[in-house]
mmCIF file of C-alpha atoms in Angstrom:
data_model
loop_
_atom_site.group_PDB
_atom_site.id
_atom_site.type_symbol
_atom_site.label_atom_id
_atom_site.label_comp_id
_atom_site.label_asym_id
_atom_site.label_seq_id
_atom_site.Cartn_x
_atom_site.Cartn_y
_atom_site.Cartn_z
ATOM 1 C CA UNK A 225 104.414 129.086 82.204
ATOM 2 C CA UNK A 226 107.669 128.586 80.641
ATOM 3 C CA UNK A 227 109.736 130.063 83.153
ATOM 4 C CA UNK A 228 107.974 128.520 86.221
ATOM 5 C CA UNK A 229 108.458 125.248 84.854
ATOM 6 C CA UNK A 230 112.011 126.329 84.452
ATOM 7 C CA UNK A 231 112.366 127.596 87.983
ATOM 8 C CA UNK A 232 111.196 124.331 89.393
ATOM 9 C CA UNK A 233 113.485 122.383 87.305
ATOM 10 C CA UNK A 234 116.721 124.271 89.195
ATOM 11 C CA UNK A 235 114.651 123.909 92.428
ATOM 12 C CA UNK A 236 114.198 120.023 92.077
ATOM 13 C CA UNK A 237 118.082 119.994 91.037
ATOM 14 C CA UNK A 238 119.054 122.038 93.600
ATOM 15 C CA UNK A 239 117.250 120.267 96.214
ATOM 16 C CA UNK A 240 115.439 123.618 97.131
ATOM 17 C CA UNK A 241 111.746 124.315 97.838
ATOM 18 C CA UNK A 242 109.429 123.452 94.421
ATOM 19 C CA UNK A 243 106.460 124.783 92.321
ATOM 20 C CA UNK A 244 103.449 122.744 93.400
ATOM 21 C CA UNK A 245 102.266 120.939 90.578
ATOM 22 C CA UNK A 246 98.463 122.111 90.915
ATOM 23 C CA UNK A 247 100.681 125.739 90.266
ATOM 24 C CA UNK A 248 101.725 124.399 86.801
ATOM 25 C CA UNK A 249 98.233 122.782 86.087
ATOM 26 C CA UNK A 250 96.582 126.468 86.690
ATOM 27 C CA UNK A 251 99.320 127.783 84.680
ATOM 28 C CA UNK A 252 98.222 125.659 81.993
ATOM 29 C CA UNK A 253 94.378 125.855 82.332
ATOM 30 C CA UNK A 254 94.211 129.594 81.973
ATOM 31 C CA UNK A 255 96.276 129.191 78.829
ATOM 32 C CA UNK A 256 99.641 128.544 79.467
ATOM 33 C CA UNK A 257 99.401 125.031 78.086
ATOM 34 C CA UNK A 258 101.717 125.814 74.872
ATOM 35 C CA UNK A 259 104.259 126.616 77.170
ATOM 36 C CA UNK A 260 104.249 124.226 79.488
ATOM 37 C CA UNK A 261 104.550 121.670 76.685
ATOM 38 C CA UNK A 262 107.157 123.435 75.613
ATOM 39 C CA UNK A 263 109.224 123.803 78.277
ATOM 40 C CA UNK A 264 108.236 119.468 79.006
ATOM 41 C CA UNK A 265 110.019 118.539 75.636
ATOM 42 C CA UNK A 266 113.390 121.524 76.066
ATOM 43 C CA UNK A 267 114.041 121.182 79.553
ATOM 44 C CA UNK A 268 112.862 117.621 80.015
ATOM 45 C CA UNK A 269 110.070 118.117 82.799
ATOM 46 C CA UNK A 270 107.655 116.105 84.396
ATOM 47 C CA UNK A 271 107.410 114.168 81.088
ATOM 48 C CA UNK A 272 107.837 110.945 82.907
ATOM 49 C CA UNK A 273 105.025 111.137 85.354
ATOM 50 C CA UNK A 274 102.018 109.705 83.722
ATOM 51 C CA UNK A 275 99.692 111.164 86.185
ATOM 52 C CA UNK A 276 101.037 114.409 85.981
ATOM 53 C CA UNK A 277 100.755 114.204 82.129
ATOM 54 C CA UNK A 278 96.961 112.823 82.602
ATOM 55 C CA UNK A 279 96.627 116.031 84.476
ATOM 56 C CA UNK A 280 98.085 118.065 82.011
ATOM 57 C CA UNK A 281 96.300 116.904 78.883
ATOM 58 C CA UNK A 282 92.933 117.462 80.961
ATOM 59 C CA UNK A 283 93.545 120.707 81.230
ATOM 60 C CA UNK A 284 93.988 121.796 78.250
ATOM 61 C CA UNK A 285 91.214 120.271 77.253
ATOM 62 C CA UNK A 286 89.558 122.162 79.619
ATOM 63 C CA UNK A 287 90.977 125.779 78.266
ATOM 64 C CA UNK A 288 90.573 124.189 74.610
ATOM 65 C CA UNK A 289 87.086 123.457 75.500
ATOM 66 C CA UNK A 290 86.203 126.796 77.208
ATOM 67 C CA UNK A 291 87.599 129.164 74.238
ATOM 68 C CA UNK A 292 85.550 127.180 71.748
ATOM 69 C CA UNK A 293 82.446 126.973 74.164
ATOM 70 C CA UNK A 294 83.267 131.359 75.038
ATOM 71 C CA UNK A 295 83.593 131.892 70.920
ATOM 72 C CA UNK A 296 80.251 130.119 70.167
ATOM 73 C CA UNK A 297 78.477 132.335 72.637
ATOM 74 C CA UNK A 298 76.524 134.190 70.035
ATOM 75 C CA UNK A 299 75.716 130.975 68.343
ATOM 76 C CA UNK A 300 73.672 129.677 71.612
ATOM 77 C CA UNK A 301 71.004 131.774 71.154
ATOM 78 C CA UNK A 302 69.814 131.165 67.540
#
C-alpha cells in the first residue's frame, strides 16, 4: 500500500495518469491500512482531503472490525 501511494504521489507531481482513490481505499480495507497511514504522514499524501481521510478511517474500521468479528468466530456459537 506503501508503494502505490508512493507511485501516485510522482504521478500527481508529474502530471501523469493517477491511482484512483477507491484503489487506495481497497488497499487499505484488505489490510493495508498501516501503510497507507504511513506513507500519509512520510510522503505527505492525501492528508489534506477530509473526505478522503473520512474514507480512510472507515475503512479501517471496517478491516479492524472484520478481524475481531473473523477471531471471535468460535465464540458465536457458545
Amino acid at each position: 500500500t506503501f508503494l502505490a501511494y508512493w507511485q501516485d504521489k510522482l504521478a500527481a507531481e508529474r502530471g501523469v495518469w493517477r491511482t484512483s482513490e477507491d484503489s487506495l481505499h481497497g488497499l487499505s480495507l484488505i489490510g493495508g491500512w498501516a501503510g497507507a497511514r504511513l506513507a500519509q504522514h512520510r510522503l505527505r499524501h492525501k492528508t489534506s482531503k477530509a473526505n478522503f481521510q473520512t474514507v480512510y478511517w472507515l475503512s479501517v474500521l471496517a478491516h479492524v472490525a472484520g478481524v475481531l468479528a473473523v477471531l471471535s468466530w468460535p465464540l458465536w456459537g457458545q
